[in-house]
Amino acid sequence: PGRAATFAPPTPQERKRWSAAFALLLTEATEAGRAAPSEPVRTAFEALGFVVETLIVSQGDRVWGVFERPERRRGAGAYLVRPGPDATGWMASGNRSAVQRVVIMAPHPRADRGTELMAQRLFGLSRARALIQSTIHRRTPAPDGTDADPAHRTDTYFQAATEVLDARIRDQIFLQLHGFEVKRHGDLDPDTAVILSDGNPGGKSHPRYLAAAAALRARQRSGVVALWGTDTKRLGGT
């Protein structure tokens, strides 16, 4: 996102039409043998100012992308979907053709330095089903003067994609990447490079979160990975 970018949230009707198109795209992504999205999907997105492309990412994977048209950019986000059969879980699978139930999210490009590049690389190297990335700086003002930050707004295509994925794919993990400076948070170990949070401020942590935390900590030296609610009370992403 450039510094001169503008942001305009979609109307409720636009979000409804976009959600229907994205839901159909997800359905087609799991169909055996489909190399590209159908013409009805492309037409539906084009009517809203988006283009659908087929791309090749790391390891030769073919993925489908939904992007704003250059002449109609308004901070609507960028979306990648990996076609292929459902791996029926989010953990690693021995079947390289199966797609895991993981959604990678980058809501703060440029504002949280490098997070969009990390998200893109992680999506390319993994078998995650989708990547959702904002295409606007979080502080860009909307027409009413509020911030464009998609991590806090509910009237965006970013949120619409999240809701469609949440409704259509069960037992998945949403991995949303943010940035922080350890020196600003005195309760953290100086070696802390990762804070992992399930966003639950008071309840019992979900088993999938605990499993992910254990797997990540097993790969790092002590102090690198902090757990929100245990090691720190800040940056919980609630």
XYZ file of N, CA and C in Angstrom:
714
model
N 0.835 -1.217 0.000
C 0.000 0.000 0.000
C 0.863 1.258 0.000
N 0.588 2.138 -0.912
C 1.318 3.389 -0.966
C 0.783 4.397 0.040
N 1.605 5.391 0.322
C 1.216 6.382 1.317
C 0.049 7.252 0.836
N -0.137 7.342 -0.468
C -1.227 8.152 -1.012
C -2.492 7.330 -1.246
N -2.500 6.087 -0.767
C -3.657 5.226 -0.990
C -4.894 5.758 -0.279
N -6.047 5.426 -0.818
C -7.315 5.807 -0.203
C -8.080 4.553 0.182
N -8.996 4.713 1.124
C -9.785 3.586 1.599
C -11.262 3.934 1.551
N -12.047 3.016 1.025
C -13.505 3.172 1.004
C -14.118 1.816 1.313
N -14.788 1.659 2.452
C -15.396 0.361 2.771
C -16.522 0.026 1.814
N -16.758 -1.253 1.575
C -17.857 -1.638 0.685
C -19.209 -1.391 1.337
N -20.219 -1.262 0.508
C -21.578 -1.167 1.024
C -22.029 -2.548 1.505
N -23.058 -2.628 2.349
C -23.556 -3.944 2.763
C -23.925 -4.835 1.583
N -24.489 -4.256 0.523
C -24.854 -5.051 -0.638
C -23.628 -5.570 -1.363
N -22.588 -4.737 -1.479
C -21.349 -5.180 -2.101
C -20.725 -6.313 -1.306
N -20.712 -6.198 0.021
C -20.148 -7.262 0.858
C -20.924 -8.563 0.680
N -22.241 -8.461 0.574
C -23.072 -9.656 0.402
C -22.755 -10.350 -0.918
N -22.653 -9.573 -1.987
C -22.335 -10.149 -3.300
C -20.924 -10.723 -3.321
N -19.987 -10.027 -2.690
C -18.609 -10.502 -2.651
C -18.521 -11.804 -1.854
N -19.215 -11.878 -0.747
C -19.208 -13.088 0.082
C -19.739 -14.284 -0.691
N -20.789 -14.067 -1.475
C -21.350 -15.160 -2.276
C -20.343 -15.643 -3.313
N -19.638 -14.703 -3.945
C -18.632 -15.082 -4.938
C -17.470 -15.824 -4.289
N -17.047 -15.364 -3.113
C -15.920 -16.002 -2.429
C -16.307 -17.395 -1.926
N -17.540 -17.554 -1.477
C -18.012 -18.865 -1.044
C -18.003 -19.858 -2.203
N -18.429 -19.405 -3.376
C -18.414 -20.271 -4.555
C -16.976 -20.609 -4.957
N -16.076 -19.645 -4.835
C -14.670 -19.897 -5.132
C -14.105 -20.985 -4.223
N -14.432 -20.930 -2.935
C -13.963 -21.944 -1.995
C -14.526 -23.321 -2.334
N -15.788 -23.363 -2.729
C -16.401 -24.635 -3.114
C -15.681 -25.233 -4.312
N -15.401 -24.403 -5.305
C -14.721 -24.889 -6.505
C -13.283 -25.312 -6.201
N -12.678 -24.683 -5.197
C -11.291 -25.013 -4.864
C -11.139 -26.448 -4.383
N -12.190 -27.038 -3.843
C -12.110 -28.406 -3.341
C -12.570 -29.440 -4.367
N -13.028 -28.974 -5.531
C -13.485 -29.900 -6.559
C -12.296 -30.560 -7.254
N -12.381 -31.840 -7.435
C -11.280 -32.596 -8.038
C -11.053 -32.178 -9.489
N -9.811 -31.943 -9.826
C -9.457 -31.701 -11.212
C -9.702 -30.301 -11.727
N -10.229 -29.384 -10.919
C -10.497 -28.040 -11.430
C -9.190 -27.236 -11.429
N -8.816 -26.738 -12.596
C -7.553 -26.015 -12.733
C -7.700 -24.525 -12.474
N -8.911 -23.991 -12.616
C -9.105 -22.557 -12.472
C -10.546 -22.281 -12.065
N -10.809 -21.127 -11.475
C -12.185 -20.768 -11.111
C -13.079 -20.670 -12.346
N -14.360 -20.887 -12.138
C -15.315 -20.877 -13.246
C -15.579 -19.460 -13.737
N -16.192 -19.361 -14.901
C -16.548 -18.061 -15.461
C -17.561 -17.319 -14.580
N -18.574 -17.993 -13.984
C -19.477 -17.273 -13.074
C -18.762 -16.630 -11.889
N -17.749 -17.306 -11.368
C -16.971 -16.730 -10.264
C -16.227 -15.488 -10.742
N -15.568 -15.601 -11.884
C -14.822 -14.457 -12.411
C -15.744 -13.273 -12.687
N -16.888 -13.554 -13.273
C -17.832 -12.489 -13.616
C -18.341 -11.784 -12.370
N -18.634 -12.561 -11.314
C -19.154 -11.984 -10.081
C -18.129 -11.051 -9.446
N -16.872 -11.463 -9.431
C -15.830 -10.604 -8.858
C -15.560 -9.390 -9.737
N -15.562 -9.585 -11.057
C -15.289 -8.471 -11.963
C -16.339 -7.376 -11.827
N -17.580 -7.749 -11.558
C -18.648 -6.765 -11.389
C -18.423 -5.880 -10.166
N -17.582 -6.363 -9.225
C -17.290 -5.610 -8.005
C -15.922 -4.929 -8.055
N -15.257 -5.007 -9.213
C -13.975 -4.343 -9.353
C -12.773 -5.203 -9.010
N -12.929 -6.532 -9.052
C -11.834 -7.453 -8.736
C -11.498 -8.290 -9.965
N -10.272 -8.789 -9.990
C -9.840 -9.703 -11.030
C -9.404 -11.003 -10.371
N -9.681 -12.126 -11.020
C -9.296 -13.443 -10.510
C -8.165 -13.978 -11.381
N -7.051 -14.356 -10.763
C -5.888 -14.836 -11.492
C -5.433 -16.190 -10.952
N -4.738 -16.943 -11.771
C -4.101 -18.186 -11.353
C -2.600 -17.947 -11.297
N -1.984 -18.256 -10.152
C -0.573 -17.960 -9.924
C 0.182 -19.228 -9.537
N 1.481 -19.196 -9.711
C 2.356 -20.271 -9.254
C 3.193 -19.721 -8.100
N 3.144 -20.385 -6.937
C 3.894 -19.944 -5.769
C 4.997 -20.957 -5.469
N 5.607 -20.841 -4.296
C 6.726 -21.704 -3.923
C 6.381 -23.177 -4.113
N 7.380 -23.937 -4.483
C 7.268 -25.388 -4.688
C 6.336 -25.744 -5.844
N 6.057 -24.763 -6.703
C 5.273 -25.031 -7.896
C 3.778 -25.146 -7.688
N 3.291 -24.774 -6.518
C 1.853 -24.853 -6.261
C 1.086 -23.841 -7.099
N -0.042 -24.278 -7.635
C -0.940 -23.384 -8.362
C -1.995 -22.871 -7.390
N -2.149 -21.559 -7.291
C -3.139 -20.971 -6.387
C -3.994 -19.968 -7.146
N -5.153 -19.671 -6.579
C -6.065 -18.704 -7.179
C -6.015 -17.404 -6.385
N -5.925 -16.281 -7.092
C -5.848 -14.991 -6.434
C -7.010 -14.091 -6.801
N -7.488 -13.343 -5.821
C -8.535 -12.334 -6.034
C -7.933 -10.986 -5.648
N -7.839 -10.068 -6.617
C -7.177 -8.784 -6.398
C -8.040 -7.631 -6.904
N -7.828 -6.472 -6.302
C -8.479 -5.261 -6.800
C -7.930 -4.912 -8.180
N -8.784 -4.376 -9.038
C -8.294 -3.857 -10.300
C -7.465 -2.595 -10.034
N -6.351 -2.418 -10.735
C -5.476 -1.269 -10.463
C -6.188 0.073 -10.518
N -7.157 0.185 -11.416
C -7.839 1.471 -11.567
C -8.958 1.668 -10.534
N -9.220 0.653 -9.706
C -10.307 0.759 -8.726
C -9.828 0.417 -7.313
N -8.574 0.675 -7.011
C -8.047 0.331 -5.695
C -8.649 1.213 -4.615
N -9.128 0.541 -3.564
C -9.673 1.268 -2.424
C -9.405 0.526 -1.110
N -8.291 -0.192 -1.080
C -7.931 -0.895 0.137
C -8.804 -2.091 0.424
N -9.196 -2.818 -0.615
C -10.140 -3.929 -0.456
C -9.476 -5.247 -0.092
N -8.145 -5.329 -0.128
C -7.462 -6.545 0.265
C -7.061 -7.423 -0.910
N -6.228 -8.413 -0.626
C -5.791 -9.406 -1.597
C -6.001 -10.790 -0.987
N -6.434 -11.753 -1.806
C -6.867 -13.052 -1.291
C -6.317 -14.170 -2.166
N -5.651 -15.139 -1.549
C -5.158 -16.309 -2.247
C -5.833 -17.550 -1.689
N -6.243 -18.438 -2.569
C -6.878 -19.696 -2.175
C -6.150 -20.828 -2.880
N -5.754 -21.847 -2.111
C -5.057 -23.005 -2.677
C -6.087 -24.079 -3.023
N -6.219 -24.436 -4.302
C -7.152 -25.508 -4.669
C -6.566 -26.875 -4.332
N -7.443 -27.823 -4.089
C -7.001 -29.176 -3.790
C -7.920 -29.835 -2.780
N -7.810 -31.140 -2.601
C -8.671 -31.851 -1.656
C -8.380 -31.451 -0.219
N -9.400 -31.502 0.607
C -9.287 -31.138 2.014
C -8.499 -32.199 2.772
N -7.498 -31.744 3.542
C -6.700 -32.679 4.339
C -7.419 -33.104 5.613
N -8.611 -32.543 5.853
C -9.477 -32.847 7.007
C -8.812 -32.488 8.334
N -7.838 -31.598 8.312
C -7.198 -31.183 9.548
C -6.233 -30.050 9.291
N -5.686 -29.488 10.357
C -4.752 -28.370 10.209
C -3.304 -28.787 10.408
N -3.083 -29.997 10.919
C -1.714 -30.462 11.121
C -1.097 -30.911 9.794
N 0.212 -31.073 9.786
C 0.918 -31.494 8.580
C 0.418 -32.860 8.118
N 0.333 -33.012 6.825
C -0.145 -34.258 6.239
C 0.912 -34.825 5.309
N 0.996 -36.139 5.252
C 1.947 -36.774 4.345
C 1.535 -36.648 2.894
N 0.287 -36.301 2.649
C -0.228 -36.155 1.293
C 0.002 -34.724 0.808
N 0.973 -34.524 -0.078
C 1.304 -33.177 -0.532
C 0.227 -32.563 -1.410
N -0.729 -33.346 -1.865
C -1.805 -32.784 -2.682
C -2.959 -32.283 -1.825
N -2.998 -32.709 -0.551
C -4.084 -32.295 0.329
C -3.811 -30.897 0.886
N -4.882 -30.161 1.165
C -4.781 -28.782 1.652
C -5.232 -28.726 3.099
N -4.410 -28.127 3.937
C -4.700 -28.076 5.372
C -5.687 -26.964 5.705
N -6.399 -27.142 6.800
C -7.408 -26.177 7.230
C -6.756 -25.041 8.026
N -5.981 -24.256 7.312
C -5.272 -23.125 7.911
C -5.511 -21.889 7.044
N -5.811 -20.769 7.703
C -5.941 -19.475 7.028
C -4.887 -18.541 7.610
N -4.027 -17.999 6.770
C -2.980 -17.078 7.193
C -3.442 -15.653 6.894
N -3.280 -14.752 7.868
C -3.828 -13.407 7.748
C -2.749 -12.359 8.033
N -2.711 -11.310 7.212
C -1.776 -10.196 7.401
C -2.577 -8.895 7.323
N -3.080 -8.404 8.461
C -3.935 -7.215 8.433
C -3.190 -5.889 8.430
N -1.881 -5.897 8.710
C -1.153 -4.634 8.881
C 0.104 -4.555 8.013
N -0.034 -4.624 6.668
C 1.143 -4.494 5.818
C 1.816 -3.140 6.028
N 3.119 -3.157 6.002
C 3.987 -2.002 6.173
C 3.922 -1.411 7.580
N 2.752 -1.344 8.194
C 2.645 -0.813 9.549
C 3.339 -1.742 10.547
N 3.102 -3.049 10.425
C 3.811 -4.062 11.217
C 4.849 -4.677 10.280
N 6.060 -4.165 10.367
C 7.078 -4.374 9.341
C 7.336 -5.847 9.042
N 7.227 -6.180 7.772
C 7.578 -7.512 7.309
C 6.505 -8.576 7.486
N 5.404 -8.247 8.175
C 4.414 -9.289 8.452
C 3.736 -9.796 7.185
N 3.534 -8.911 6.200
C 2.915 -9.373 4.961
C 3.854 -10.280 4.183
N 5.173 -10.002 4.256
C 6.143 -10.854 3.568
C 6.249 -12.214 4.257
N 6.214 -12.214 5.596
C 6.212 -13.477 6.337
C 4.970 -14.299 6.000
N 3.827 -13.637 5.922
C 2.582 -14.344 5.622
C 2.620 -14.952 4.228
N 3.105 -14.184 3.256
C 3.179 -14.693 1.890
C 4.132 -15.890 1.801
N 5.286 -15.777 2.477
C 6.258 -16.874 2.447
C 5.693 -18.118 3.139
N 5.039 -17.908 4.266
C 4.466 -19.040 4.995
C 3.386 -19.724 4.173
N 2.568 -18.932 3.486
C 1.533 -19.518 2.638
C 2.165 -20.318 1.500
N 3.223 -19.768 0.906
C 3.857 -20.458 -0.212
C 4.521 -21.755 0.186
N 5.105 -21.802 1.390
C 5.841 -22.990 1.830
C 4.963 -24.026 2.514
N 3.755 -23.639 2.893
C 2.864 -24.544 3.614
C 1.825 -25.136 2.660
N 0.837 -25.788 3.234
C -0.307 -26.273 2.467
C -1.588 -25.607 2.980
N -1.461 -24.372 3.455
C -2.619 -23.644 3.984
C -3.651 -23.401 2.887
N -4.904 -23.366 3.286
C -5.982 -23.174 2.321
C -6.019 -21.747 1.778
N -5.814 -20.734 2.641
C -6.019 -19.358 2.183
C -5.031 -18.398 2.826
N -4.787 -17.302 2.111
C -4.047 -16.158 2.623
C -4.918 -14.927 2.432
N -5.126 -14.176 3.502
C -5.882 -12.923 3.445
C -4.937 -11.799 3.833
N -4.760 -10.824 2.952
C -3.851 -9.715 3.249
C -4.533 -8.382 2.979
N -4.400 -7.472 3.921
C -4.859 -6.115 3.694
C -3.978 -5.449 2.645
N -4.543 -4.496 1.920
C -3.772 -3.736 0.933
C -3.810 -2.247 1.264
N -3.995 -1.932 2.541
C -4.069 -0.546 2.975
C -3.342 -0.404 4.314
N -2.694 0.726 4.528
C -2.068 0.978 5.818
C -3.166 1.119 6.875
N -2.922 0.584 8.050
C -3.944 0.558 9.096
C -4.425 1.947 9.497
N -3.598 2.969 9.320
C -3.949 4.331 9.725
C -4.575 5.155 8.602
N -4.736 4.579 7.428
C -5.381 5.312 6.339
C -6.808 5.663 6.738
N -7.214 6.918 6.587
C -8.563 7.288 7.023
C -9.650 6.858 6.041
N -10.757 6.406 6.583
C -11.960 6.158 5.800
C -12.648 7.498 5.541
N -13.663 7.545 4.678
C -14.359 8.810 4.418
C -14.907 9.484 5.666
N -15.238 8.701 6.694
C -15.771 9.301 7.923
C -14.680 9.650 8.929
N -13.405 9.470 8.538
C -12.299 9.834 9.402
C -11.777 8.718 10.282
N -12.451 7.585 10.354
C -11.981 6.456 11.148
C -10.863 5.722 10.416
N -10.077 4.932 11.159
C -8.962 4.202 10.561
C -9.447 3.029 9.713
N -8.649 2.691 8.708
C -8.993 1.577 7.814
C -8.662 0.216 8.403
N -8.021 0.156 9.545
C -7.501 -1.070 10.164
C -8.491 -2.234 10.082
N -8.201 -3.270 9.250
C -9.148 -4.375 9.084
C -9.209 -5.307 10.290
N -8.241 -5.183 11.226
C -8.295 -5.999 12.431
C -9.321 -5.465 13.423
N -9.859 -4.273 13.162
C -10.816 -3.668 14.080
C -12.146 -3.316 13.424
N -12.209 -3.339 12.102
C -13.452 -3.007 11.402
C -14.222 -4.283 11.063
N -15.522 -4.162 10.946
C -16.352 -5.298 10.536
C -17.041 -5.048 9.198
N -16.762 -3.912 8.556
C -17.435 -3.555 7.308
C -16.511 -3.652 6.104
N -15.593 -4.632 6.120
C -14.593 -4.752 5.057
C -14.721 -6.081 4.320
N -14.112 -6.146 3.140
C -14.007 -7.419 2.434
C -13.116 -8.382 3.205
N -12.121 -7.852 3.904
C -11.249 -8.665 4.756
C -12.090 -9.437 5.777
N -13.023 -8.743 6.413
C -13.902 -9.397 7.386
C -14.865 -10.361 6.697
N -15.353 -9.975 5.532
C -16.267 -10.852 4.787
C -15.585 -12.177 4.455
N -14.330 -12.118 4.006
C -13.585 -13.341 3.698
C -13.403 -14.196 4.942
N -13.104 -13.546 6.062
C -12.935 -14.268 7.325
C -14.212 -15.010 7.702
N -15.335 -14.341 7.585
C -16.611 -14.946 7.956
C -16.974 -16.117 7.039
N -16.709 -15.971 5.745
C -17.010 -17.056 4.805
C -16.145 -18.272 5.098
N -14.861 -18.056 5.313
C -13.964 -19.165 5.633
C -14.361 -19.830 6.942
N -14.725 -19.034 7.935
C -15.112 -19.573 9.237
C -16.378 -20.415 9.130
N -17.296 -20.007 8.262
C -18.566 -20.709 8.130
C -18.454 -21.990 7.306
N -17.509 -22.037 6.363
C -17.472 -23.136 5.403
C -16.433 -24.210 5.710
N -15.451 -23.893 6.560
C -14.404 -24.866 6.859
C -14.358 -25.091 8.358
N -14.696 -26.282 8.806
C -14.762 -26.575 10.236
C -13.386 -26.958 10.790
N -13.215 -26.694 12.085
C -12.010 -27.135 12.806
C -10.721 -26.644 12.147
N -10.689 -25.358 11.828
C -9.501 -24.789 11.207
C -8.816 -23.812 12.160
N -7.660 -23.359 11.765
C -6.904 -22.369 12.528
C -6.733 -21.113 11.676
N -7.016 -19.958 12.274
C -6.705 -18.672 11.671
C -5.426 -18.173 12.325
N -4.378 -17.987 11.530
C -3.098 -17.507 12.043
C -2.907 -16.076 11.562
N -3.097 -15.116 12.467
C -3.002 -13.702 12.116
C -1.682 -13.142 12.646
N -0.878 -12.574 11.740
C 0.454 -12.091 12.090
C 0.437 -10.595 12.393
N 1.047 -10.233 13.515
C 1.229 -8.840 13.911
C 2.691 -8.636 14.298
N 3.081 -7.386 14.488
C 4.439 -7.085 14.893
C 4.476 -6.373 16.233
N 5.641 -6.411 16.893
C 5.812 -5.709 18.164
C 7.292 -5.475 18.406
N 7.592 -4.521 19.273
C 8.964 -4.262 19.705
C 9.099 -4.705 21.155
N 9.976 -5.648 21.403
C 10.088 -6.236 22.736
C 10.483 -5.192 23.780
N 11.260 -4.181 23.387
C 11.726 -3.184 24.359
C 10.593 -2.319 24.899
N 9.456 -2.328 24.224
C 8.315 -1.541 24.695
C 7.503 -2.269 25.761
N 7.829 -3.522 26.012
C 7.037 -4.337 26.933
C 7.974 -4.953 27.963
N 8.041 -4.299 29.141
C 9.020 -4.648 30.148
C 8.853 -6.007 30.780
N 7.667 -6.634 30.654
C 7.472 -7.938 31.281
C 7.970 -9.085 30.415
N 8.481 -8.797 29.229
C 8.926 -9.843 28.316
C 10.409 -10.137 28.477
N 10.773 -11.383 28.257
C 12.171 -11.776 28.166
C 12.797 -11.026 26.981
N 13.994 -10.471 27.134
C 14.620 -9.733 26.016
C 14.792 -10.563 24.747
N 14.823 -11.890 24.877
C 14.985 -12.758 23.709
C 13.675 -13.053 22.987
N 12.560 -12.558 23.515
C 11.259 -12.890 22.944
C 11.146 -12.415 21.499
N 10.839 -13.327 20.614
C 10.631 -13.003 19.202
C 9.206 -13.295 18.756
N 8.482 -14.108 19.531
C 7.122 -14.520 19.172
C 6.241 -14.475 20.412
N 5.065 -13.891 20.252
C 4.019 -14.014 21.279
C 2.857 -14.749 20.633
N 2.478 -15.844 21.223
C 1.388 -16.653 20.686
C 0.151 -16.460 21.549
N -0.974 -16.176 20.898
C -2.207 -15.920 21.633
C -3.395 -16.539 20.923
N -4.328 -17.059 21.706
C -5.581 -17.531 21.116
C -6.680 -16.486 21.267
N -6.344 -15.305 21.794
C -7.303 -14.212 21.884
C -8.393 -14.394 22.916
N -8.283 -15.415 23.743
C -9.320 -15.706 24.739
C -8.886 -15.120 26.086
N -9.504 -14.018 26.533
C -9.013 -13.322 27.726
C -9.325 -13.995 29.053
N -10.309 -14.905 29.096
C -10.668 -15.446 30.395
C -10.964 -16.922 30.439
N -11.171 -17.524 29.290
C -11.595 -18.914 29.263
C -10.450 -19.894 29.178
N -10.790 -21.147 29.077
C -9.812 -22.216 28.965
C -9.266 -22.255 27.548
N -7.946 -22.348 27.414
C -7.327 -22.338 26.093
C -7.729 -23.565 25.289
N -7.904 -23.369 23.997
C -8.325 -24.450 23.116
C -7.181 -25.448 22.925
N -7.480 -26.743 22.855
C -6.422 -27.752 22.662
C -5.557 -27.505 21.434
N -6.137 -26.991 20.345
C -5.338 -26.728 19.149
C -4.308 -25.628 19.406
N -4.690 -24.631 20.209
C -3.752 -23.555 20.559
C -2.616 -24.108 21.401
N -2.955 -24.936 22.383
C -1.933 -25.518 23.252
C -0.988 -26.420 22.456
N -1.537 -27.160 21.492
C -0.700 -28.026 20.659
C 0.231 -27.205 19.772
N -0.293 -26.129 19.206
C 0.531 -25.254 18.372
C 1.634 -24.608 19.200
N 1.291 -24.186 20.424
C 2.280 -23.572 21.313
C 3.396 -24.560 21.653
N 3.005 -25.795 21.973
C 3.999 -26.810 22.321
C 4.923 -27.111 21.139
N 4.350 -27.206 19.934
C 5.148 -27.502 18.745
C 6.123 -26.368 18.446
N 5.661 -25.120 18.594
C 6.521 -23.973 18.305
C 7.643 -23.850 19.333
N 7.306 -24.060 20.596
C 8.322 -23.948 21.649
C 9.368 -25.061 21.548
N 8.973 -26.218 21.074
C 9.909 -27.334 20.969
C 11.021 -27.058 19.960
N 10.770 -26.106 19.035
C 11.738 -25.798 17.988
C 12.649 -24.627 18.343
N 12.422 -23.990 19.502
C 13.157 -22.776 19.839
C 13.819 -22.905 21.208
N 14.814 -22.081 21.437
C 15.444 -22.048 22.754
C 14.512 -21.327 23.734
N 14.746 -21.493 24.992
C 13.907 -20.910 26.031
C 13.866 -19.387 25.919
N 12.687 -18.820 26.076
C 12.511 -17.375 26.074
C 12.118 -16.789 24.741
N 12.287 -17.527 23.647
C 11.981 -16.984 22.326
C 10.472 -16.888 22.103
N 9.738 -17.909 22.544
C 8.289 -17.955 22.352
C 7.589 -17.689 23.676
N 6.799 -16.613 23.734
C 6.027 -16.282 24.933
C 4.548 -16.570 24.682
N 3.851 -17.007 25.712
C 2.419 -17.260 25.620
C 1.670 -16.131 26.304
N 0.705 -15.584 25.584
C -0.114 -14.528 26.156
C -0.991 -15.097 27.274
N -1.076 -14.345 28.367
C -1.842 -14.795 29.515
C -1.011 -15.556 30.519
N 0.132 -16.098 30.071
C 1.051 -16.817 30.947
C 2.345 -16.042 31.149
N 2.972 -15.686 30.021
C 4.247 -14.973 30.071
C 4.084 -13.462 29.939
N 2.986 -13.017 29.405
C 2.738 -11.594 29.237
C 1.243 -11.328 29.261
N 0.881 -10.149 29.716
C -0.529 -9.741 29.753
C -0.852 -8.763 28.625
N 0.132 -8.522 27.751
C -0.076 -7.582 26.667
C -0.079 -8.305 25.319
N -0.556 -7.603 24.298
C -0.517 -8.114 22.919
C -1.277 -9.422 22.784
N -2.465 -9.473 23.381
C -3.253 -10.690 23.320
C -4.139 -10.843 22.111
N -4.335 -9.762 21.352
C -5.175 -9.882 20.152
C -6.599 -10.294 20.448
N -7.184 -9.712 21.485
C -8.548 -10.099 21.865
C -9.596 -9.559 20.903
